[in-house]
Amino acid sequence: MQKPNYWNHNTAYYKWLKEQVKNSKEILDVGCGDGSLVAFLDDNSKNITGIDPDQSCINKANILNTSKKVQFIREDFESFESIKRYDSIIFVASIHHMEMGMALKKAKSLLSQNGKLLIVGLARPSTMTDYIIEILRVLPSSVISKIKKMHSSEDENIPVSYNLMKMSEVRKLLFNLFPNSKIRQGLFYRYLFEGFNR
């Protein structure tokens, strides 16, 4: 396990993700960026694959990760194919870069029986509750970000997108494909989703 050498609103949830995949042997990180999450999850007991369409990200990921149980592939998730089935598939601030309905269906098809889909995602508020949560997290998020000297993905030249769906649309898509799943709002402008392939 290698801790990321910077902190931001995505790396803030790495510990949560590590806890969720502790029993997973095959993991797929979709939109792996610079490979910092893979490095954090790698404990030599898991086979971890990271995919990303950006070559510079893949280059950084390969430099950061030297474990024989880790591999990185430059590819869009839309065209990604694998005979392997994964115990956990992870999207960290990446699923909104693609057509979400397609991405969720594909992820479901790549999951093993009872496999877990994990999303640290971004969405626009759409209900009164969403807006209240958005307002309430501004101050603590800003203070903590300043204390921890936030280093954004843009600072690392990792491609970003702010073309976000409404939270109501996200919930509908997620619960249609993964009923009885869990979703909650995180402090740092992210929703956290945990769904099972049953």
Backbone as JSON, one array per atom type, in Angstrom:
{
  "sequence": "MQKPNYWNHNTAYYKWLKEQVKNSKEILDVGCGDGSLVAFLDDNSKNITGIDPDQSCINKANILNTSKKVQFIREDFESFESIKRYDSIIFVASIHHMEMGMALKKAKSLLSQNGKLLIVGLARPSTMTDYIIEILRVLPSSVISKIKKMHSSEDENIPVSYNLMKMSEVRKLLFNLFPNSKIRQGLFYRYLFEGFNR",
  "N": [[0.84, -1.2, 0.0], [0.57, 2.15, -0.9], [0.49, 5.41, 0.09], [-1.2, 8.22, -1.38], [0.67, 11.0, -2.7], [-0.45, 13.42, -2.48], [-3.38, 15.35, -1.56], [-6.85, 15.42, -2.21], [-10.32, 16.02, -3.16], [-11.0, 13.57, -4.13], [-9.04, 11.64, -3.34], [-9.6, 11.72, -0.69], [-11.48, 9.78, -0.19], [-10.27, 7.35, -0.42], [-9.62, 5.61, 1.72], [-12.13, 4.72, 2.5], [-12.85, 3.3, 0.2], [-10.86, 1.31, 0.23], [-11.6, -0.17, 2.45], [-14.02, -1.2, 1.51], [-13.21, -2.98, -0.49], [-11.77, -4.96, 0.71], [-12.09, -7.73, 0.78], [-11.97, -8.45, -1.83], [-10.61, -10.03, -4.71], [-10.15, -9.66, -7.4], [-9.96, -6.67, -9.04], [-11.2, -3.82, -10.74], [-10.3, -0.68, -11.78], [-11.82, 1.98, -13.06], [-11.06, 4.58, -15.19], [-8.56, 5.3, -14.11], [-6.7, 7.31, -13.81], [-3.74, 8.73, -12.54], [-2.98, 6.42, -11.27], [-2.9, 6.4, -8.53], [-4.87, 5.46, -6.73], [-4.85, 2.71, -7.24], [-2.27, 2.1, -6.36], [-2.63, 2.6, -3.67], [-4.46, 0.65, -2.95], [-3.14, -1.7, -3.47], [-1.94, -4.56, -2.03], [-0.51, -6.76, -2.48], [-2.12, -8.98, -2.48], [-4.19, -8.86, -4.18], [-5.42, -8.82, -7.54], [-5.17, -6.18, -9.63], [-6.56, -4.11, -12.05], [-6.15, -1.24, -13.94], [-7.79, 1.1, -15.99], [-7.64, 3.66, -18.46], [-8.31, 6.31, -20.74], [-6.36, 8.16, -21.31], [-3.09, 8.62, -22.32], [-0.92, 9.83, -21.0], [-1.69, 9.65, -18.35], [-1.67, 6.86, -18.0], [1.04, 6.39, -18.35], [2.11, 7.68, -16.07], [0.88, 6.12, -14.11], [2.07, 3.61, -14.51], [4.68, 4.18, -13.77], [4.36, 4.75, -11.08], [3.37, 2.38, -10.03], [4.7, -0.77, -9.55], [4.16, -3.36, -9.0], [3.72, -6.84, -9.68], [1.17, -7.77, -9.69], [-0.44, -5.88, -10.67], [-1.88, -4.14, -13.4], [-2.02, -1.85, -16.18], [-4.11, -0.38, -18.62], [-4.47, 1.34, -21.61], [-7.4, 2.56, -22.58], [-10.78, 3.28, -23.6], [-13.61, 2.88, -21.5], [-15.91, 2.15, -22.77], [-15.09, 0.58, -24.94], [-13.67, -1.4, -23.74], [-12.85, -4.78, -23.12], [-13.13, -7.92, -21.49], [-12.45, -11.22, -20.44], [-12.35, -11.85, -17.9], [-13.99, -11.73, -14.72], [-14.94, -9.39, -12.3], [-14.48, -8.83, -8.8], [-14.8, -6.4, -7.6], [-15.65, -3.29, -9.01], [-14.56, -0.07, -9.67], [-15.33, 3.35, -9.81], [-13.92, 6.43, -9.66], [-14.72, 9.63, -9.58], [-15.1, 9.47, -12.34], [-17.17, 8.29, -13.8], [-18.95, 10.15, -14.76], [-17.74, 11.09, -16.98], [-18.52, 9.61, -19.07], [-21.24, 8.01, -20.92], [-23.64, 7.41, -18.68], [-25.62, 5.41, -18.25], [-24.91, 3.38, -20.09], [-22.35, 2.81, -19.09], [-22.91, 1.79, -16.54], [-24.41, -0.53, -17.14], [-22.48, -1.99, -18.52], [-20.54, -2.28, -16.53], [-21.98, -3.87, -14.73], [-22.18, -6.2, -16.23], [-19.58, -7.06, -16.18], [-19.05, -7.69, -13.62], [-18.53, -10.14, -11.07], [-20.66, -12.76, -9.72], [-22.47, -11.46, -7.06], [-20.6, -9.5, -7.0], [-19.16, -6.22, -6.46], [-20.09, -2.88, -7.08], [-18.58, 0.21, -6.94], [-18.8, 3.64, -6.47], [-17.41, 6.81, -6.44], [-18.73, 9.68, -6.89], [-19.75, 12.58, -8.88], [-22.41, 14.92, -9.04], [-25.1, 17.1, -10.03], [-27.04, 19.01, -7.71], [-30.55, 18.31, -7.17], [-32.86, 18.2, -5.71], [-34.6, 19.69, -2.9], [-33.43, 18.78, -0.55], [-30.95, 17.95, -1.55], [-29.85, 20.44, -2.23], [-29.7, 21.68, 0.25], [-27.84, 20.04, 1.54], [-25.68, 20.58, -0.1], [-25.16, 23.26, 0.51], [-24.59, 23.08, 3.27], [-22.18, 21.69, 3.32], [-20.24, 23.35, 2.31], [-18.67, 25.17, 3.95], [-17.24, 23.46, 5.94], [-15.91, 21.77, 4.12], [-14.35, 23.57, 2.66], [-12.66, 24.6, 4.65], [-11.28, 22.28, 5.57], [-10.07, 21.51, 3.17], [-8.3, 23.62, 2.79], [-6.64, 23.37, 5.05], [-5.5, 20.86, 4.54], [-4.16, 21.45, 2.28], [-5.14, 21.26, -0.48], [-4.65, 19.51, -3.49], [-5.48, 19.59, -6.63], [-7.0, 17.48, -9.22], [-6.59, 18.65, -11.67], [-4.21, 19.97, -11.17], [-2.49, 17.86, -11.32], [-2.55, 17.31, -13.93], [-4.54, 15.58, -14.77], [-7.18, 14.62, -16.78], [-10.32, 16.32, -16.5], [-13.89, 16.65, -16.01], [-16.81, 18.63, -15.92], [-19.33, 18.17, -16.67], [-22.09, 17.43, -15.5], [-24.62, 15.12, -14.41], [-28.0, 15.45, -13.13], [-28.67, 14.83, -9.7], [-30.99, 13.41, -9.14], [-31.43, 12.0, -11.51], [-29.19, 10.41, -11.54], [-29.62, 8.81, -9.26], [-31.91, 7.39, -10.11], [-30.94, 5.86, -12.3], [-28.99, 4.31, -11.0], [-30.42, 2.86, -9.0], [-32.23, 1.46, -10.55], [-30.7, -0.45, -11.87], [-29.19, -1.54, -9.82], [-30.78, -2.51, -7.44], [-31.72, -2.19, -3.94], [-29.34, -1.1, -3.09], [-26.73, 1.07, -1.72], [-26.52, 4.55, -1.19], [-24.99, 7.59, -0.45], [-24.36, 10.98, 0.61], [-21.21, 12.45, 0.49], [-18.81, 14.44, 2.33], [-17.1, 16.01, 0.73], [-18.27, 17.1, -1.71], [-19.09, 14.85, -3.14], [-20.91, 11.9, -4.08], [-21.37, 8.72, -2.58], [-21.48, 5.48, -3.62], [-22.6, 2.13, -3.28], [-23.12, -0.88, -4.68], [-24.51, -4.14, -5.4], [-24.02, -7.01, -7.51], [-26.55, -8.85, -8.03]],
  "CA": [[0.0, 0.0, 0.0], [1.31, 3.41, -1.0], [-0.4, 6.56, 0.24], [-0.98, 9.25, -2.41], [1.55, 12.08, -2.22], [-1.24, 14.65, -2.45], [-4.74, 15.16, -1.06], [-7.93, 16.2, -2.83], [-11.67, 15.54, -2.85], [-11.1, 12.16, -4.53], [-8.2, 10.81, -2.46], [-10.24, 11.72, 0.63], [-12.33, 8.59, -0.05], [-9.49, 6.13, -0.67], [-9.73, 4.7, 2.86], [-13.46, 4.11, 2.4], [-12.78, 2.31, -0.87], [-10.01, 0.2, 0.67], [-12.42, -0.99, 3.34], [-15.04, -1.87, 0.71], [-12.65, -4.02, -1.36], [-10.81, -5.76, 1.49], [-12.25, -9.16, 0.47], [-11.96, -8.62, -3.29], [-9.36, -10.53, -5.27], [-10.02, -9.08, -8.74], [-10.49, -5.31, -8.97], [-11.06, -2.98, -11.92], [-10.4, 0.76, -11.52], [-12.18, 2.6, -14.34], [-10.63, 5.97, -15.14], [-7.61, 5.17, -13.0], [-5.85, 8.49, -13.69], [-2.29, 8.5, -12.35], [-2.74, 5.15, -10.6], [-2.7, 6.56, -7.08], [-5.77, 4.58, -6.0], [-4.34, 1.35, -7.39], [-1.11, 1.98, -5.46], [-3.14, 2.59, -2.3], [-5.17, -0.62, -2.72], [-2.27, -2.85, -3.72], [-1.33, -5.16, -0.84], [0.06, -8.0, -3.0], [-3.07, -10.09, -2.39], [-5.26, -8.59, -5.14], [-5.09, -8.5, -8.92], [-5.82, -4.9, -9.89], [-6.42, -3.56, -13.39], [-6.58, 0.14, -14.11], [-7.9, 1.52, -17.38], [-7.82, 5.09, -18.65], [-8.06, 6.62, -22.14], [-5.31, 9.16, -21.45], [-1.79, 7.96, -22.31], [-0.05, 10.42, -19.98], [-2.11, 9.05, -17.07], [-1.17, 5.48, -17.97], [2.49, 6.47, -18.15], [2.32, 7.99, -14.65], [0.44, 4.96, -13.33], [3.08, 2.56, -14.63], [5.85, 4.6, -12.99], [4.0, 4.69, -9.66], [3.04, 1.0, -9.64], [5.62, -1.75, -10.12], [3.75, -4.69, -8.56], [3.37, -7.78, -10.74], [-0.25, -8.06, -9.6], [-1.13, -4.69, -11.16], [-1.67, -3.82, -14.81], [-2.73, -0.68, -16.67], [-4.48, -0.48, -20.03], [-5.01, 2.58, -22.19], [-8.61, 2.22, -23.33], [-12.07, 3.77, -23.14], [-14.41, 1.83, -20.89], [-16.9, 1.73, -23.77], [-14.53, -0.45, -25.81], [-12.94, -2.36, -22.92], [-13.38, -6.14, -23.09], [-12.39, -8.81, -20.61], [-13.09, -12.5, -20.11], [-12.3, -11.89, -16.44], [-15.08, -11.09, -13.98], [-14.31, -8.65, -11.2], [-15.17, -8.8, -7.51], [-15.13, -4.98, -7.38], [-15.36, -2.32, -10.06], [-14.53, 1.23, -9.02], [-15.28, 4.61, -10.57], [-13.68, 7.59, -8.8], [-14.86, 10.87, -10.36], [-14.86, 9.13, -13.74], [-18.33, 7.79, -14.53], [-19.62, 11.27, -15.43], [-17.02, 11.34, -18.24], [-19.09, 8.74, -20.1], [-22.69, 7.87, -20.85], [-23.71, 6.67, -17.42], [-26.44, 4.21, -18.4], [-24.08, 2.38, -20.75], [-21.25, 2.43, -18.2], [-23.45, 0.96, -15.47], [-24.76, -1.84, -17.7], [-21.24, -2.7, -18.81], [-19.94, -2.66, -15.25], [-22.76, -4.99, -14.2], [-21.85, -7.4, -17.01], [-18.21, -7.45, -15.87], [-18.95, -8.06, -12.21], [-18.82, -11.52, -10.68], [-21.87, -12.9, -8.91], [-22.31, -10.74, -5.79], [-19.55, -8.49, -7.12], [-19.52, -4.92, -5.9], [-19.83, -1.65, -7.82], [-18.29, 1.32, -6.03], [-18.67, 4.91, -7.18], [-17.24, 8.11, -5.8], [-19.2, 10.41, -8.06], [-20.19, 13.97, -8.84], [-23.69, 15.17, -9.67], [-25.71, 18.38, -9.67], [-28.2, 18.87, -6.83], [-31.82, 18.38, -7.91], [-33.98, 18.3, -4.77], [-34.35, 20.63, -1.81], [-32.47, 18.13, 0.34], [-29.64, 18.03, -2.21], [-29.34, 21.82, -2.14], [-29.36, 21.93, 1.66], [-26.57, 19.34, 1.77], [-24.66, 21.33, -0.84], [-24.85, 24.47, 1.28], [-24.01, 22.72, 4.56], [-20.82, 21.17, 3.24], [-19.32, 24.34, 1.75], [-17.71, 25.68, 4.93], [-16.27, 22.45, 6.42], [-15.1, 21.29, 3.01], [-13.37, 24.61, 2.33], [-11.68, 24.68, 5.74], [-10.44, 21.08, 5.54], [-9.27, 21.56, 1.95], [-7.22, 24.57, 3.02], [-5.73, 22.78, 6.04], [-4.78, 19.75, 3.92], [-3.48, 21.97, 1.09], [-5.69, 20.47, -1.57], [-3.94, 19.45, -4.77], [-6.56, 19.11, -7.5], [-6.65, 16.61, -10.35], [-6.05, 19.54, -12.71], [-2.81, 20.22, -10.83], [-1.75, 16.67, -11.72], [-2.8, 17.15, -15.38], [-5.48, 14.5, -15.01], [-8.37, 15.21, -17.43], [-11.51, 16.43, -15.67], [-15.11, 17.08, -16.68], [-17.85, 19.1, -15.01], [-20.61, 17.95, -17.35], [-22.68, 16.55, -14.49], [-26.05, 14.81, -14.42], [-28.72, 15.77, -11.9], [-28.62, 13.75, -8.71], [-32.21, 12.61, -9.28], [-31.21, 11.11, -12.65], [-28.18, 9.43, -11.09], [-30.3, 7.86, -8.35], [-32.8, 6.54, -10.9], [-30.12, 4.91, -13.04], [-28.32, 3.39, -10.08], [-31.34, 1.97, -8.31], [-32.86, 0.58, -11.54], [-29.79, -1.56, -12.18], [-28.67, -2.11, -8.58], [-31.75, -2.3, -6.35], [-31.25, -2.49, -2.58], [-27.97, -0.63, -2.94], [-26.58, 2.17, -0.78], [-25.96, 5.79, -1.7], [-25.01, 8.67, 0.53], [-23.6, 12.16, 0.23], [-19.98, 12.66, 1.23], [-18.53, 15.82, 2.69], [-16.35, 16.75, -0.27], [-19.0, 17.26, -2.98], [-19.15, 13.57, -3.82], [-21.81, 10.89, -3.55], [-20.73, 7.43, -2.43], [-22.42, 4.43, -4.0], [-22.18, 0.74, -3.14], [-24.17, -1.76, -5.22], [-24.1, -5.53, -5.59], [-24.53, -7.71, -8.68], [-27.34, -10.0, -7.55]],
  "C": [[0.87, 1.24, 0.0], [0.34, 4.58, -0.92], [-0.13, 7.56, -0.87], [-0.14, 10.39, -1.84], [0.86, 13.44, -2.29], [-2.64, 14.31, -1.95], [-5.7, 16.01, -1.88], [-9.27, 15.54, -2.52], [-11.92, 14.11, -3.34], [-10.28, 11.26, -3.6], [-8.76, 10.75, -1.05], [-11.05, 10.46, 0.88], [-11.58, 7.29, -0.31], [-9.61, 5.14, 0.49], [-11.08, 4.0, 2.86], [-13.45, 3.02, 1.35], [-11.96, 1.09, -0.45], [-10.79, -0.74, 1.58], [-13.44, -1.8, 2.55], [-14.49, -3.05, -0.09], [-11.72, -4.98, -0.61], [-10.91, -7.25, 1.18], [-12.25, -9.46, -1.02], [-10.6, -9.1, -3.77], [-9.09, -9.96, -6.66], [-10.72, -7.72, -8.75], [-10.22, -4.59, -10.28], [-11.29, -1.53, -11.52], [-10.61, 1.46, -12.85], [-11.91, 4.1, -14.27], [-9.6, 6.13, -14.04], [-6.7, 6.38, -12.84], [-4.39, 8.13, -13.53], [-1.97, 7.24, -11.57], [-2.58, 5.24, -9.1], [-3.63, 5.68, -6.26], [-5.29, 3.14, -6.07], [-3.17, 1.12, -6.44], [-1.57, 1.89, -4.01], [-3.81, 1.26, -1.96], [-4.26, -1.84, -2.8], [-1.6, -3.33, -2.44], [-0.73, -6.53, -1.18], [-0.86, -9.21, -2.85], [-4.18, -9.96, -3.42], [-4.68, -8.39, -6.53], [-5.87, -7.24, -9.29], [-5.51, -4.43, -11.3], [-6.93, -2.13, -13.4], [-6.68, 0.47, -15.58], [-8.16, 3.03, -17.43], [-7.54, 5.4, -20.12], [-6.89, 7.56, -22.37], [-3.93, 8.52, -21.28], [-0.86, 8.53, -21.23], [-0.4, 9.88, -18.59], [-1.57, 7.63, -16.93], [0.33, 5.46, -17.73], [2.82, 6.73, -16.67], [1.98, 6.79, -13.77], [1.47, 3.84, -13.36], [4.36, 2.9, -13.86], [5.58, 4.42, -11.5], [3.83, 3.27, -9.16], [3.98, 0.01, -10.33], [5.26, -3.19, -9.73], [3.37, -5.56, -9.76], [1.88, -8.13, -10.75], [-1.1, -6.9, -10.11], [-0.85, -4.52, -12.65], [-2.51, -2.61, -15.19], [-2.93, -0.8, -18.18], [-5.0, 0.86, -20.49], [-6.2, 2.22, -23.06], [-9.82, 2.94, -22.73], [-12.84, 2.6, -22.54], [-15.42, 1.28, -21.89], [-16.38, 0.57, -24.62], [-13.75, -1.53, -25.05], [-13.63, -3.72, -22.93], [-12.51, -7.0, -22.19], [-13.16, -10.1, -20.4], [-13.14, -12.67, -18.6], [-13.55, -11.24, -15.86], [-14.5, -10.56, -12.68], [-15.16, -8.7, -9.93], [-15.59, -7.37, -7.15], [-14.75, -4.18, -8.61], [-15.55, -0.94, -9.46], [-14.51, 2.35, -10.05], [-15.04, 5.73, -9.56], [-13.67, 8.84, -9.69], [-14.62, 10.61, -11.85], [-16.13, 8.76, -14.5], [-19.08, 8.91, -15.25], [-18.88, 11.69, -16.7], [-17.64, 10.54, -19.39], [-20.61, 8.7, -19.98], [-22.99, 6.9, -19.71], [-24.52, 5.37, -17.53], [-25.65, 3.07, -19.02], [-23.0, 1.87, -19.8], [-21.74, 1.51, -17.08], [-23.8, -0.44, -15.96], [-23.5, -2.66, -17.99], [-20.57, -3.16, -17.52], [-20.66, -3.87, -14.66], [-22.4, -6.28, -14.92], [-20.45, -7.92, -16.69], [-18.02, -7.87, -14.42], [-19.22, -9.56, -12.02], [-20.14, -11.56, -9.92], [-21.6, -12.35, -7.52], [-21.13, -9.77, -5.8], [-20.08, -7.11, -6.76], [-19.14, -3.78, -6.85], [-19.68, -0.52, -6.82], [-18.08, 2.59, -6.83], [-18.44, 6.04, -6.19], [-17.53, 9.11, -6.92], [-19.59, 11.86, -7.79], [-21.52, 14.09, -9.57], [-24.21, 16.53, -9.22], [-26.88, 18.15, -8.72], [-29.5, 19.04, -7.6], [-33.03, 18.47, -7.0], [-33.62, 19.31, -3.69], [-33.32, 20.07, -0.84], [-31.06, 18.2, -0.24], [-29.03, 19.42, -2.04], [-28.95, 22.16, -0.7], [-28.02, 21.28, 2.0], [-25.43, 20.1, 1.11], [-24.21, 22.56, -0.05], [-24.11, 24.12, 2.57], [-22.56, 22.24, 4.46], [-19.79, 22.17, 2.69], [-18.25, 24.75, 2.77], [-16.74, 24.61, 5.43], [-15.36, 21.93, 5.32], [-14.0, 22.29, 2.66], [-12.27, 24.68, 3.38], [-10.73, 23.49, 5.69], [-9.53, 21.08, 4.32], [-8.09, 22.5, 2.1], [-6.18, 24.0, 3.98], [-4.86, 21.69, 5.39], [-4.05, 20.16, 2.65], [-3.87, 21.17, -0.15], [-4.91, 20.64, -2.87], [-4.91, 18.81, -5.76], [-6.05, 18.17, -8.59], [-6.07, 17.44, -11.49], [-4.58, 19.83, -12.45], [-1.91, 19.06, -11.27], [-1.91, 16.38, -13.22], [-3.62, 15.91, -15.7], [-6.74, 15.11, -15.62], [-9.59, 15.21, -16.51], [-12.69, 16.87, -16.53], [-16.1, 17.54, -15.62], [-19.22, 19.07, -15.7], [-21.38, 16.93, -16.51], [-24.17, 16.35, -14.68], [-26.68, 15.33, -13.13], [-28.7, 14.56, -10.98], [-29.85, 12.85, -8.81], [-32.08, 11.6, -10.42], [-30.2, 10.02, -12.29], [-28.82, 8.37, -10.21], [-31.16, 6.87, -9.15], [-32.02, 5.47, -11.64], [-29.52, 3.86, -12.12], [-29.28, 2.38, -9.47], [-32.11, 1.06, -9.27], [-32.0, -0.65, -11.8], [-29.27, -2.26, -10.93], [-29.64, -1.82, -7.44], [-31.17, -2.74, -5.0], [-29.78, -2.12, -2.37], [-27.93, 0.56, -1.99], [-25.97, 3.38, -1.48], [-26.06, 6.85, -0.61], [-24.15, 9.82, 0.03], [-22.37, 12.27, 1.11], [-19.75, 14.14, 1.48], [-17.97, 16.63, 1.52], [-17.01, 16.71, -1.65], [-19.04, 15.99, -3.8], [-20.29, 12.74, -3.23], [-21.06, 9.57, -3.54], [-21.76, 6.34, -2.66], [-21.8, 3.06, -3.83], [-23.33, -0.14, -3.59], [-23.62, -3.14, -5.49], [-24.76, -6.15, -6.82], [-25.25, -8.97, -8.25], [-28.49, -10.28, -8.49]]
}
